[in-house]
CSV table of C-alpha atoms in Angstrom, one decimal:
chain,number,residue,atom,x,y,z
A,1,MET,CA,-156.9,-135.1,32.3
A,2,ASN,CA,-156.6,-133.8,35.2
A,3,THR,CA,-154.6,-135.6,38.6
A,4,SER,CA,-158.5,-135.8,40.5
A,5,VAL,CA,-160.6,-137.9,37.7
A,6,ALA,CA,-157.3,-139.6,36.9
A,7,LYS,CA,-157.2,-140.5,41.1
A,8,VAL,CA,-160.8,-141.1,40.8
A,9,ILE,CA,-160.9,-143.8,37.8
A,10,GLU,CA,-157.4,-145.7,38.9
A,11,HIS,CA,-159.4,-145.9,42.8
A,12,TYR,CA,-163.3,-146.5,41.3
A,13,PHE,CA,-163.2,-148.3,37.9
A,14,SER,CA,-160.0,-150.7,37.3
A,15,ASN,CA,-162.0,-154.2,38.6
A,16,PRO,CA,-162.7,-155.7,35.8
A,17,MET,CA,-165.1,-157.4,37.3
A,18,CYS,CA,-167.0,-154.4,37.1
A,19,HIS,CA,-166.9,-153.6,33.2
A,20,LEU,CA,-170.0,-154.1,30.4
A,21,GLU,CA,-169.1,-155.2,27.3
A,22,LEU,CA,-171.9,-153.8,25.0
A,23,ASP,CA,-172.7,-154.5,20.9
A,24,ALA,CA,-173.9,-151.9,18.5
A,25,GLU,CA,-177.7,-150.7,19.0
A,26,GLU,CA,-177.6,-151.9,22.3
A,27,ALA,CA,-179.4,-150.1,24.9
A,28,LEU,CA,-177.1,-148.7,28.4
A,29,LEU,CA,-180.2,-147.4,30.2
A,30,THR,CA,-183.9,-146.1,29.8
A,31,GLU,CA,-185.3,-142.8,30.5
A,32,GLY,CA,-187.9,-142.9,33.5
A,33,GLU,CA,-186.3,-146.4,34.5
A,34,GLU,CA,-183.7,-147.7,38.2
A,35,ASN,CA,-180.5,-146.3,37.0
A,36,ARG,CA,-178.2,-146.9,41.0
A,37,ARG,CA,-175.0,-146.8,38.6
A,38,LEU,CA,-172.8,-144.3,37.4
A,39,PHE,CA,-170.3,-145.4,34.2
A,40,TYR,CA,-167.8,-144.7,32.9
A,41,VAL,CA,-166.9,-144.9,29.4
A,42,VAL,CA,-163.8,-147.1,28.6
A,43,SER,CA,-163.9,-147.8,25.0
A,44,GLY,CA,-166.9,-146.8,21.9
A,45,GLU,CA,-168.6,-144.1,21.6
A,46,LEU,CA,-173.1,-144.1,23.3
A,47,GLU,CA,-175.5,-141.6,22.9
A,48,GLY,CA,-178.0,-140.7,24.7
A,49,PHE,CA,-181.7,-139.7,23.7
A,50,VAL,CA,-185.0,-137.8,25.7
A,51,LYS,CA,-188.9,-137.8,24.4
A,52,THR,CA,-190.3,-135.0,23.2
A,53,GLU,CA,-192.9,-133.6,25.0
A,54,ASN,CA,-195.6,-135.5,22.9
A,55,SER,CA,-193.8,-138.7,23.6
A,56,SER,CA,-194.2,-139.2,19.5
A,57,SER,CA,-190.0,-139.2,18.8
A,58,VAL,CA,-187.1,-138.8,20.3
A,59,ALA,CA,-183.7,-136.1,20.5
A,60,LYS,CA,-180.8,-136.3,20.9
A,61,VAL,CA,-179.4,-134.8,24.1
A,62,PHE,CA,-175.8,-135.9,23.9
A,63,SER,CA,-172.7,-138.3,22.7
A,64,ALA,CA,-170.4,-139.5,24.9
A,65,SER,CA,-167.3,-141.5,23.7
A,66,GLU,CA,-163.7,-143.1,25.9
A,67,GLY,CA,-163.6,-141.1,29.0
A,68,ALA,CA,-166.7,-139.5,29.9
A,69,PHE,CA,-169.3,-140.6,32.8
A,70,ILE,CA,-172.7,-141.4,32.0
A,71,GLY,CA,-175.5,-141.5,34.9
A,72,VAL,CA,-173.7,-138.4,37.2
A,73,HIS,CA,-177.7,-137.0,37.8
A,74,SER,CA,-179.0,-139.8,38.3
A,75,PHE,CA,-176.6,-141.4,40.9
A,76,PHE,CA,-175.1,-138.3,42.9
A,77,SER,CA,-178.9,-136.9,42.9
A,78,GLY,CA,-180.0,-139.6,44.8
A,79,ASP,CA,-183.6,-139.6,42.5
A,80,PHE,CA,-181.4,-143.2,40.8
A,81,VAL,CA,-184.2,-142.6,37.9
A,82,ALA,CA,-182.5,-142.5,34.4
A,83,SER,CA,-182.9,-138.8,32.7
A,84,SER,CA,-182.4,-140.2,29.4
A,85,SER,CA,-182.2,-143.6,27.2
A,86,VAL,CA,-178.7,-144.3,26.0
A,87,ILE,CA,-177.8,-146.4,23.5
A,88,SER,CA,-174.4,-147.9,22.4
A,89,LYS,CA,-173.4,-145.9,19.4
A,90,SER,CA,-170.2,-148.9,18.1
A,91,PRO,CA,-169.3,-151.6,20.5
A,92,SER,CA,-168.5,-150.4,23.7
A,93,VAL,CA,-166.8,-151.2,26.7
A,94,LEU,CA,-168.2,-149.5,30.1
A,95,ALA,CA,-167.2,-149.7,33.6
A,96,TRP,CA,-169.2,-149.1,36.7
A,97,ILE,CA,-170.2,-148.5,40.6
A,98,ASP,CA,-172.8,-148.3,42.0
A,99,ASN,CA,-174.9,-147.1,45.0
A,100,GLU,CA,-173.4,-149.8,47.7
A,101,THR,CA,-169.9,-149.3,46.3
A,102,PRO,CA,-167.7,-148.4,49.7
A,103,PRO,CA,-165.4,-144.8,49.8
A,104,VAL,CA,-162.0,-146.0,49.1
A,105,ASP,CA,-160.2,-144.9,52.4
A,106,GLU,CA,-162.3,-142.6,53.1
A,107,GLU,CA,-160.9,-141.6,56.2
A,108,ARG,CA,-158.5,-139.5,54.7
A,109,LEU,CA,-160.3,-139.3,51.1
A,110,GLY,CA,-163.0,-138.0,52.8
A,111,SER,CA,-167.2,-140.0,51.3
A,112,LEU,CA,-168.5,-141.4,47.9
A,113,THR,CA,-169.8,-137.6,46.8
A,114,GLN,CA,-166.7,-136.1,48.1
A,115,GLN,CA,-164.2,-138.1,46.4
A,116,PHE,CA,-166.3,-137.6,42.7
A,117,THR,CA,-166.4,-134.3,43.5
A,118,PRO,CA,-163.6,-133.5,40.3
A,119,VAL,CA,-166.1,-135.5,37.7
A,120,ILE,CA,-169.1,-133.8,39.0
A,121,LEU,CA,-167.7,-131.0,38.0
A,122,ASN,CA,-165.9,-132.1,35.1
A,123,GLU,CA,-168.8,-133.0,33.5
A,124,LEU,CA,-170.7,-130.3,34.0
A,125,SER,CA,-168.2,-128.7,32.1
A,126,ARG,CA,-168.7,-131.1,29.3
A,127,ARG,CA,-172.4,-130.6,29.5
A,128,GLN,CA,-171.5,-126.5,29.3
A,129,LYS,CA,-169.6,-126.6,26.4
A,130,ARG,CA,-172.0,-129.2,24.3
A,131,ALA,CA,-174.5,-126.9,25.3
A,132,MET,CA,-172.4,-124.2,23.6
A,133,GLN,CA,-171.6,-125.7,20.3
A,134,GLU,CA,-175.5,-127.7,20.2
A,135,ALA,CA,-176.5,-123.4,20.6
A,136,ILE,CA,-174.1,-122.5,17.9
A,137,GLU,CA,-174.6,-125.2,15.5
A,138,LYS,CA,-178.8,-124.4,15.7
A,139,GLU,CA,-178.4,-121.1,14.8
A,140,LYS,CA,-176.3,-121.8,11.6
A,141,VAL,CA,-178.7,-123.8,10.7
A,142,LEU,CA,-181.3,-121.1,10.8
A,143,THR,CA,-179.2,-119.1,8.4
A,144,GLN,CA,-179.3,-120.9,5.7
A,145,LEU,CA,-182.3,-119.5,5.9
A,146,HIS,CA,-181.6,-116.9,3.3
A,147,THR,CA,-181.6,-119.4,0.4
A,148,ALA,CA,-185.8,-118.4,0.5
A,149,GLU,CA,-186.7,-116.1,-2.2
A,150,GLN,CA,-190.1,-114.5,-0.8
A,151,MET,CA,-190.8,-113.2,3.0
A,152,THR,CA,-194.3,-116.2,2.4
A,153,THR,CA,-191.3,-118.5,1.3
A,154,LEU,CA,-189.1,-118.1,4.5
A,155,GLY,CA,-191.8,-118.1,7.1
A,156,GLN,CA,-193.0,-121.8,6.5
A,157,LEU,CA,-189.3,-123.0,6.1
A,158,ALA,CA,-188.9,-121.2,9.3
A,159,ALA,CA,-191.6,-122.7,10.6
A,160,GLY,CA,-190.7,-126.0,10.1
A,161,ILE,CA,-187.1,-126.1,11.3
A,162,ALA,CA,-188.4,-124.4,14.0
A,163,HIS,CA,-190.2,-127.3,15.0
A,164,GLU,CA,-187.9,-129.4,15.1
A,165,LEU,CA,-185.4,-127.2,17.0
A,166,ASN,CA,-186.9,-126.0,19.9
A,167,ASN,CA,-187.5,-130.6,21.2
A,168,ALA,CA,-183.8,-130.2,21.8
A,169,VAL,CA,-183.6,-126.7,22.8
A,170,GLY,CA,-185.5,-127.2,24.9
A,171,VAL,CA,-184.4,-130.2,26.6
A,172,LEU,CA,-181.1,-128.3,26.7
A,173,SER,CA,-182.5,-125.6,28.4
A,174,SER,CA,-184.4,-127.6,30.8
A,175,LYS,CA,-181.2,-130.3,31.6
A,176,THR,CA,-179.2,-126.9,32.1
A,177,GLU,CA,-181.0,-125.5,34.9
A,178,ARG,CA,-181.2,-129.1,36.3
A,179,MET,CA,-177.4,-129.7,36.6
A,180,GLN,CA,-177.6,-126.1,38.2
A,181,GLU,CA,-179.6,-126.9,41.0
A,182,VAL,CA,-177.6,-130.7,41.6
A,183,ILE,CA,-174.4,-128.5,41.2
A,184,LEU,CA,-174.8,-125.6,43.3
A,185,ALA,CA,-176.4,-128.0,46.4
A,186,LEU,CA,-173.5,-129.9,45.9
A,187,LEU,CA,-171.3,-127.2,46.4
A,188,GLU,CA,-173.2,-125.7,49.0
A,189,GLU,CA,-172.8,-128.8,51.4
A,190,LEU,CA,-168.9,-130.1,50.7
A,191,HIS,CA,-167.3,-126.9,50.1
A,192,PRO,CA,-169.6,-123.6,51.5
A,193,GLY,CA,-166.6,-121.3,51.6
A,194,ALA,CA,-167.2,-121.3,48.0
A,195,SER,CA,-170.1,-120.4,47.3
A,196,GLN,CA,-169.5,-116.2,47.5
A,197,PHE,CA,-167.0,-117.4,44.2
A,198,VAL,CA,-169.9,-119.0,42.1
A,199,ASP,CA,-172.1,-116.7,42.7
A,200,ALA,CA,-170.3,-114.5,41.8
A,201,GLY,CA,-169.7,-115.7,38.1
A,202,LEU,CA,-173.6,-116.4,38.6
A,203,LEU,CA,-175.0,-113.7,38.7
A,204,LYS,CA,-173.1,-111.5,36.2
A,205,GLY,CA,-171.0,-113.8,34.1
A,206,GLN,CA,-167.7,-112.3,33.0
A,207,THR,CA,-168.8,-109.2,31.8
A,208,ALA,CA,-165.2,-107.2,31.5
A,209,SER,CA,-163.6,-106.6,28.6
A,210,SER,CA,-160.7,-108.1,26.8
A,211,GLN,CA,-159.1,-104.3,27.1
A,212,GLU,CA,-160.3,-103.8,30.9
A,213,VAL,CA,-159.1,-107.4,31.8
A,214,ARG,CA,-155.6,-106.4,30.6
A,215,ALA,CA,-155.7,-103.1,32.7
A,216,ARG,CA,-157.1,-105.2,35.9
A,217,ALA,CA,-154.3,-108.1,35.5
A,218,LYS,CA,-151.7,-105.1,35.0
A,219,GLN,CA,-153.1,-103.3,38.5
A,220,ILE,CA,-153.0,-107.4,40.4
A,221,SER,CA,-150.2,-107.8,40.0
A,222,SER,CA,-148.6,-105.1,40.8
A,223,GLU,CA,-150.8,-104.0,43.5
A,224,PHE,CA,-150.2,-108.0,45.3
A,225,GLY,CA,-147.1,-109.5,43.8
A,226,ILE,CA,-148.9,-112.0,42.2
A,227,GLU,CA,-148.4,-113.2,38.6
A,228,LYS,CA,-149.3,-112.4,35.3
A,229,GLN,CA,-151.3,-115.9,34.9
A,230,LEU,CA,-153.0,-115.7,38.2
A,231,ALA,CA,-153.7,-111.5,37.7
A,232,LYS,CA,-154.9,-112.2,34.6
A,233,ALA,CA,-157.3,-115.2,35.5
A,234,LEU,CA,-158.4,-112.8,38.7
A,235,ALA,CA,-158.5,-109.9,36.4
A,236,ARG,CA,-161.5,-111.4,34.2
A,237,ALA,CA,-164.0,-112.6,37.7
A,238,VAL,CA,-163.5,-109.1,39.8
A,239,SER,CA,-161.6,-105.8,39.4
A,240,PRO,CA,-158.7,-104.6,42.0
A,241,SER,CA,-161.2,-102.5,44.2
A,242,GLU,CA,-162.9,-105.4,45.0
A,243,LEU,CA,-160.4,-108.6,45.5
A,244,SER,CA,-160.8,-108.9,49.3
A,245,ASP,CA,-159.1,-111.1,51.4
A,246,ASP,CA,-161.0,-114.3,51.1
A,247,TRP,CA,-159.7,-114.1,46.8
A,248,LEU,CA,-156.4,-113.8,47.8
A,249,LYS,CA,-156.7,-116.6,50.6
A,250,SER,CA,-156.7,-118.6,47.8
A,251,PRO,CA,-156.5,-117.6,44.6
A,252,GLU,CA,-156.3,-120.4,42.4
A,253,ASP,CA,-159.6,-121.7,44.0
A,254,ALA,CA,-161.8,-118.6,44.0
A,255,VAL,CA,-161.0,-118.0,40.0
A,256,LYS,CA,-161.8,-122.1,39.4
A,257,TYR,CA,-165.1,-122.0,41.5
A,258,TRP,CA,-165.8,-118.3,40.0
A,259,SER,CA,-165.7,-120.0,37.3
A,260,VAL,CA,-167.5,-122.8,37.9
A,261,GLY,CA,-170.4,-119.8,38.1
A,262,ARG,CA,-170.1,-119.0,35.1
A,263,ASP,CA,-170.1,-121.0,32.9
A,264,LEU,CA,-173.5,-121.8,34.5
A,265,HIS,CA,-174.2,-118.7,33.7
A,266,ASP,CA,-173.4,-118.4,30.3
A,267,MET,CA,-175.3,-122.0,30.0
A,268,ARG,CA,-178.2,-119.9,31.1
A,269,VAL,CA,-177.9,-117.0,28.8
A,270,ALA,CA,-176.6,-119.3,25.5
A,271,ALA,CA,-179.8,-121.7,26.5
A,272,ARG,CA,-182.6,-118.6,26.8
A,273,HIS,CA,-180.9,-117.5,23.6
A,274,SER,CA,-181.9,-120.6,21.5
A,275,VAL,CA,-185.0,-120.3,22.6
A,276,SER,CA,-185.8,-117.5,21.4
A,277,ILE,CA,-184.0,-117.9,18.7
A,278,VAL,CA,-186.5,-120.1,17.8
A,279,LYS,CA,-189.5,-118.3,18.3
A,280,SER,CA,-188.1,-115.4,16.8
A,281,VAL,CA,-187.7,-117.7,13.8
A,282,LYS,CA,-191.2,-118.3,14.2
A,283,GLN,CA,-192.8,-115.4,14.1
A,284,LEU,CA,-191.1,-114.2,10.9
A,285,GLY,CA,-194.1,-114.4,8.6
A,286,ARG,CA,-196.6,-113.3,11.7
A,287,SER,CA,-198.1,-109.9,12.8
A,288,ASP,CA,-199.9,-110.3,16.0
A,289,THR,CA,-196.6,-110.0,19.4
A,290,GLU,CA,-196.6,-107.7,21.0
A,291,PHE,CA,-193.2,-107.2,23.9
A,292,GLU,CA,-194.3,-105.5,26.7
A,293,GLU,CA,-190.8,-105.9,28.9
A,294,TRP,CA,-188.8,-103.0,30.1
A,295,VAL,CA,-184.8,-103.4,28.5
A,296,ASP,CA,-182.1,-102.4,29.3
A,297,VAL,CA,-179.8,-101.7,26.2
A,298,ASN,CA,-175.8,-102.2,27.8
A,299,ASP,CA,-177.3,-105.1,29.1
A,300,THR,CA,-178.0,-107.2,25.7
A,301,ILE,CA,-174.8,-106.2,24.5
A,302,HIS,CA,-172.6,-107.5,27.5
A,303,LYS,CA,-175.0,-111.4,27.3
A,304,SER,CA,-174.8,-110.8,22.8
A,305,LEU,CA,-170.7,-110.4,23.6
A,306,ALA,CA,-171.0,-114.1,27.0
A,307,LEU,CA,-172.6,-115.0,23.3
A,308,LEU,CA,-169.6,-114.7,21.6
A,309,GLN,CA,-166.8,-115.4,23.4
A,310,SER,CA,-164.6,-118.3,21.1
A,311,ASP,CA,-165.6,-115.3,17.8
A,312,ILE,CA,-163.9,-112.6,20.3
A,313,ARG,CA,-161.0,-114.5,22.0
A,314,ARG,CA,-158.6,-112.6,18.7
A,315,VAL,CA,-160.6,-109.9,19.0
A,316,ASP,CA,-160.2,-106.4,21.4
A,317,VAL,CA,-163.0,-105.5,22.5
A,318,ARG,CA,-163.8,-102.1,23.5
A,319,PHE,CA,-167.1,-101.5,25.0
A,320,SER,CA,-167.9,-98.0,26.9
A,321,PRO,CA,-171.7,-98.0,27.7
A,322,ALA,CA,-173.2,-94.5,28.6
A,323,SER,CA,-175.9,-94.4,31.2
A,324,THR,CA,-179.3,-95.0,29.7
A,325,SER,CA,-183.1,-95.5,30.0
A,326,LYS,CA,-185.2,-98.8,29.1
A,327,ILE,CA,-186.6,-99.3,26.4
A,328,LYS,CA,-189.7,-101.3,25.7
A,329,GLY,CA,-189.3,-104.3,23.8
A,330,SER,CA,-187.6,-107.9,23.6
A,331,GLU,CA,-184.7,-108.7,25.1
A,332,SER,CA,-184.0,-111.6,23.2
A,333,ASP,CA,-184.7,-109.4,19.7
A,334,LEU,CA,-181.6,-107.0,21.1
A,335,VAL,CA,-178.9,-109.4,22.2
A,336,GLN,CA,-179.8,-111.5,18.0
A,337,VAL,CA,-179.1,-107.6,16.6
A,338,TRP,CA,-176.1,-107.1,18.0
A,339,ALA,CA,-174.8,-110.7,18.6
A,340,ASN,CA,-175.2,-110.8,14.3
A,341,ILE,CA,-173.2,-107.5,13.6
A,342,ILE,CA,-170.8,-107.9,16.0
A,343,LYS,CA,-170.2,-111.6,14.7
A,344,ASN,CA,-170.1,-109.9,11.1
A,345,ALA,CA,-167.7,-108.0,12.4
A,346,CYS,CA,-165.2,-110.9,13.7
A,347,ASP,CA,-165.6,-112.8,9.9
A,348,ALA,CA,-164.8,-109.6,8.8
A,349,LEU,CA,-161.4,-109.5,10.9
A,350,SER,CA,-160.4,-113.1,9.8
A,351,SER,CA,-156.8,-111.7,8.3
A,352,THR,CA,-156.9,-108.3,9.5
A,353,SER,CA,-153.7,-107.9,12.4
A,354,ASN,CA,-154.4,-106.3,15.5
A,355,PRO,CA,-158.4,-107.1,14.9
A,356,GLY,CA,-160.5,-104.6,17.0
A,357,ILE,CA,-164.6,-104.3,17.9
A,358,GLU,CA,-165.5,-100.4,19.3
A,359,ILE,CA,-168.5,-100.2,20.9
A,360,LEU,CA,-170.6,-98.0,22.3
A,361,THR,CA,-173.8,-96.3,24.0
A,362,ARG,CA,-175.1,-92.8,24.3
A,363,GLU,CA,-178.4,-91.7,24.9
A,364,SER,CA,-180.3,-88.5,22.8
A,365,ASP,CA,-183.4,-87.4,23.5
A,366,ASN,CA,-185.1,-89.1,22.6
A,367,HIS,CA,-183.1,-92.0,21.4
A,368,ILE,CA,-180.8,-94.4,22.2
A,369,LYS,CA,-177.8,-94.9,19.6
A,370,VAL,CA,-175.6,-97.8,18.9
A,371,THR,CA,-172.2,-97.3,17.3
A,372,ILE,CA,-170.2,-101.0,16.4
A,373,ALA,CA,-167.1,-100.2,14.7
A,374,ASN,CA,-164.2,-102.5,13.2
A,375,ASN,CA,-161.3,-101.9,11.6
A,376,GLY,CA,-161.6,-104.3,9.1
A,377,PRO,CA,-161.2,-104.4,4.9
A,378,GLU,CA,-163.6,-101.6,3.9
A,379,ILE,CA,-167.1,-103.0,2.2
A,380,GLU,CA,-167.9,-101.1,-1.5
A,381,GLU,CA,-171.0,-99.0,-1.4
A,382,SER,CA,-172.3,-101.1,-3.7
A,383,VAL,CA,-172.1,-103.8,-1.5
A,384,ARG,CA,-173.4,-101.9,1.3
A,385,ARG,CA,-176.8,-100.9,-0.7
A,386,GLN,CA,-177.9,-104.7,-0.6
A,387,ILE,CA,-176.0,-106.1,3.2
A,388,PHE,CA,-179.8,-106.0,4.4
A,389,GLN,CA,-181.9,-108.1,2.2
A,390,PRO,CA,-183.0,-111.2,3.0
A,391,ASN,CA,-180.9,-113.0,-0.4
A,392,PHE,CA,-177.4,-110.9,-0.2
A,393,THR,CA,-174.5,-112.6,0.6
A,394,THR,CA,-170.4,-111.5,-0.9
A,395,LYS,CA,-167.5,-112.4,-0.7
A,396,LYS,CA,-164.4,-110.9,-1.8
A,397,GLY,CA,-160.6,-112.2,-2.4
A,398,GLY,CA,-162.0,-115.5,-0.7
A,399,LEU,CA,-163.0,-113.3,2.7
A,400,SER,CA,-166.2,-113.6,3.6
A,401,PHE,CA,-168.1,-111.1,5.3
A,402,GLY,CA,-171.0,-112.8,6.9
A,403,LEU,CA,-173.7,-111.4,4.8
A,404,GLY,CA,-177.3,-112.4,4.2
A,405,LEU,CA,-180.1,-113.6,6.6
A,406,GLY,CA,-178.6,-112.1,9.8
A,407,LEU,CA,-178.0,-108.5,8.7
A,408,SER,CA,-181.3,-108.8,7.3
A,409,ILE,CA,-182.8,-109.8,10.4
A,410,VAL,CA,-180.8,-106.9,12.0
A,411,LYS,CA,-182.9,-105.0,9.7
A,412,ARG,CA,-185.7,-106.3,10.8
A,413,MET,CA,-185.6,-106.3,14.0
A,414,VAL,CA,-184.7,-102.8,14.5
A,415,SER,CA,-187.4,-101.6,12.2
A,416,ARG,CA,-190.1,-103.2,14.5
A,417,TYR,CA,-188.7,-100.6,16.9
A,418,GLN,CA,-189.5,-97.8,14.6
A,419,GLY,CA,-185.8,-97.2,14.8
A,420,SER,CA,-182.9,-97.2,12.1
A,421,VAL,CA,-179.5,-99.0,11.1
A,422,VAL,CA,-177.0,-97.4,8.6
A,423,VAL,CA,-173.4,-98.7,7.9
A,424,LYS,CA,-170.3,-96.6,6.5
A,425,SER,CA,-167.3,-98.1,5.8
A,426,ASP,CA,-164.2,-96.9,4.7
A,427,ASP,CA,-160.2,-98.3,4.2
A,428,GLU,CA,-159.7,-97.6,7.5
A,429,LYS,CA,-162.9,-98.4,9.7
A,430,THR,CA,-166.8,-100.0,9.1
A,431,VAL,CA,-168.8,-98.5,11.3
A,432,PHE,CA,-173.1,-99.8,12.1
A,433,ARG,CA,-175.0,-97.6,13.7
A,434,ILE,CA,-178.2,-98.4,15.7
A,435,LYS,CA,-181.1,-95.5,16.8
A,436,LEU,CA,-183.4,-97.1,19.0
A,437,PRO,CA,-187.1,-94.8,19.7
A,438,LYS,CA,-187.0,-94.6,23.5
A,439,SER,CA,-191.2,-94.5,23.8
A,440,THR,CA,-192.4,-96.3,20.7
A,441,ASN,CA,-193.1,-99.8,21.2
A,442,PRO,CA,-192.3,-102.9,19.1
A,443,LYS,CA,-194.1,-103.8,15.9
A,444,GLU,CA,-194.1,-106.0,12.8
A,445,VAL,CA,-192.8,-105.1,9.7
A,446,GLY,CA,-191.2,-106.7,7.0
A,447,TYR,CA,-188.2,-107.3,5.3
A,448,GLY,CA,-186.8,-104.2,3.4
A,449,LYS,CA,-189.4,-101.9,5.1
A,450,ASN,CA,-188.8,-98.8,7.3
């Protein structure tokens, strides 16, 4: 816990007269009802639920344990309406303040909202991590569909799971947008100078690869005399040529606010991608889908890398994009294609020293070509012939190549674009080459068809 949050807890949540004890399964808040309190969890665990669209069931949206805050949105947005029902999972103790609580030492420390800004930012970070984890867990559930033996069975299973996931994913998506609006409004009011840094992170997220970050950090440290770790943090956010006096005036704060924007960006990307995954799974057995958006292939690769930040952290990823034309199709389709291939590469590299992934894009007269190579172990010919089949998986020497439904989806989606995907592998590297026609509309095809 950082010092600022610890001080807020000490100032506002240490009064024993403002403590509340709950038994297990006891309600704290009810969705849609008035709430004028902000709660701090002293001990125990609570869970938040929201009603689904038809109000026939509820979806769990968060868990809160010791050190968490509950009611941040309803308290600081000013509507004083609980956005979810909160129930104690175990016997719990909570401290609270309400909207009548006066600020401590307002002249020196500022208004109540100003003093609680660290709490709001801390809660945003918690929600971001929670949203990302939910998206990851939901994608894991979807990949388990590879046990289906036929396309009909697979489609039926997918439709059932997608229906159940759709409610929770939809809530995550809408709450992410609402939380973003509140945070940005508060920052604009309390720290207007921070807006340019938040906007920089919000607009594009982190686009620099690990190789680019290292090169940038070295240049920033040398040119501006900034210590190594801070230079690396700045390098993630901005190139040396874009490093203005505003960034250099207080680089630690600039990086902090940029990180807020980047996290909001990644939350939106993850939420949208999760919704797209659910829609794609619903369409596994359908043949009536049309796509009319123009998609930048390089941009979809950047988005897939943003979704896989935790997987590629230990991998040297080098992305060399060429200037390419847009193609007609679905952004979520292509993000899933690259994410599946890159995730499989990361799995294969788990025991490789100096793991590396190289991504190239090129354009010819009729095609966009994408090459994704890694220096992991060789995939044997007998395995390569089967890896795009929906029911195929393998392990070698305890190492899972992550092969199964993920790569069968890659094959299916590329085939919809009348494109091709091939894999070559030797003891030095494994290479996936994908070709996408520049002027062909996507169409539905079954597994294993070209």
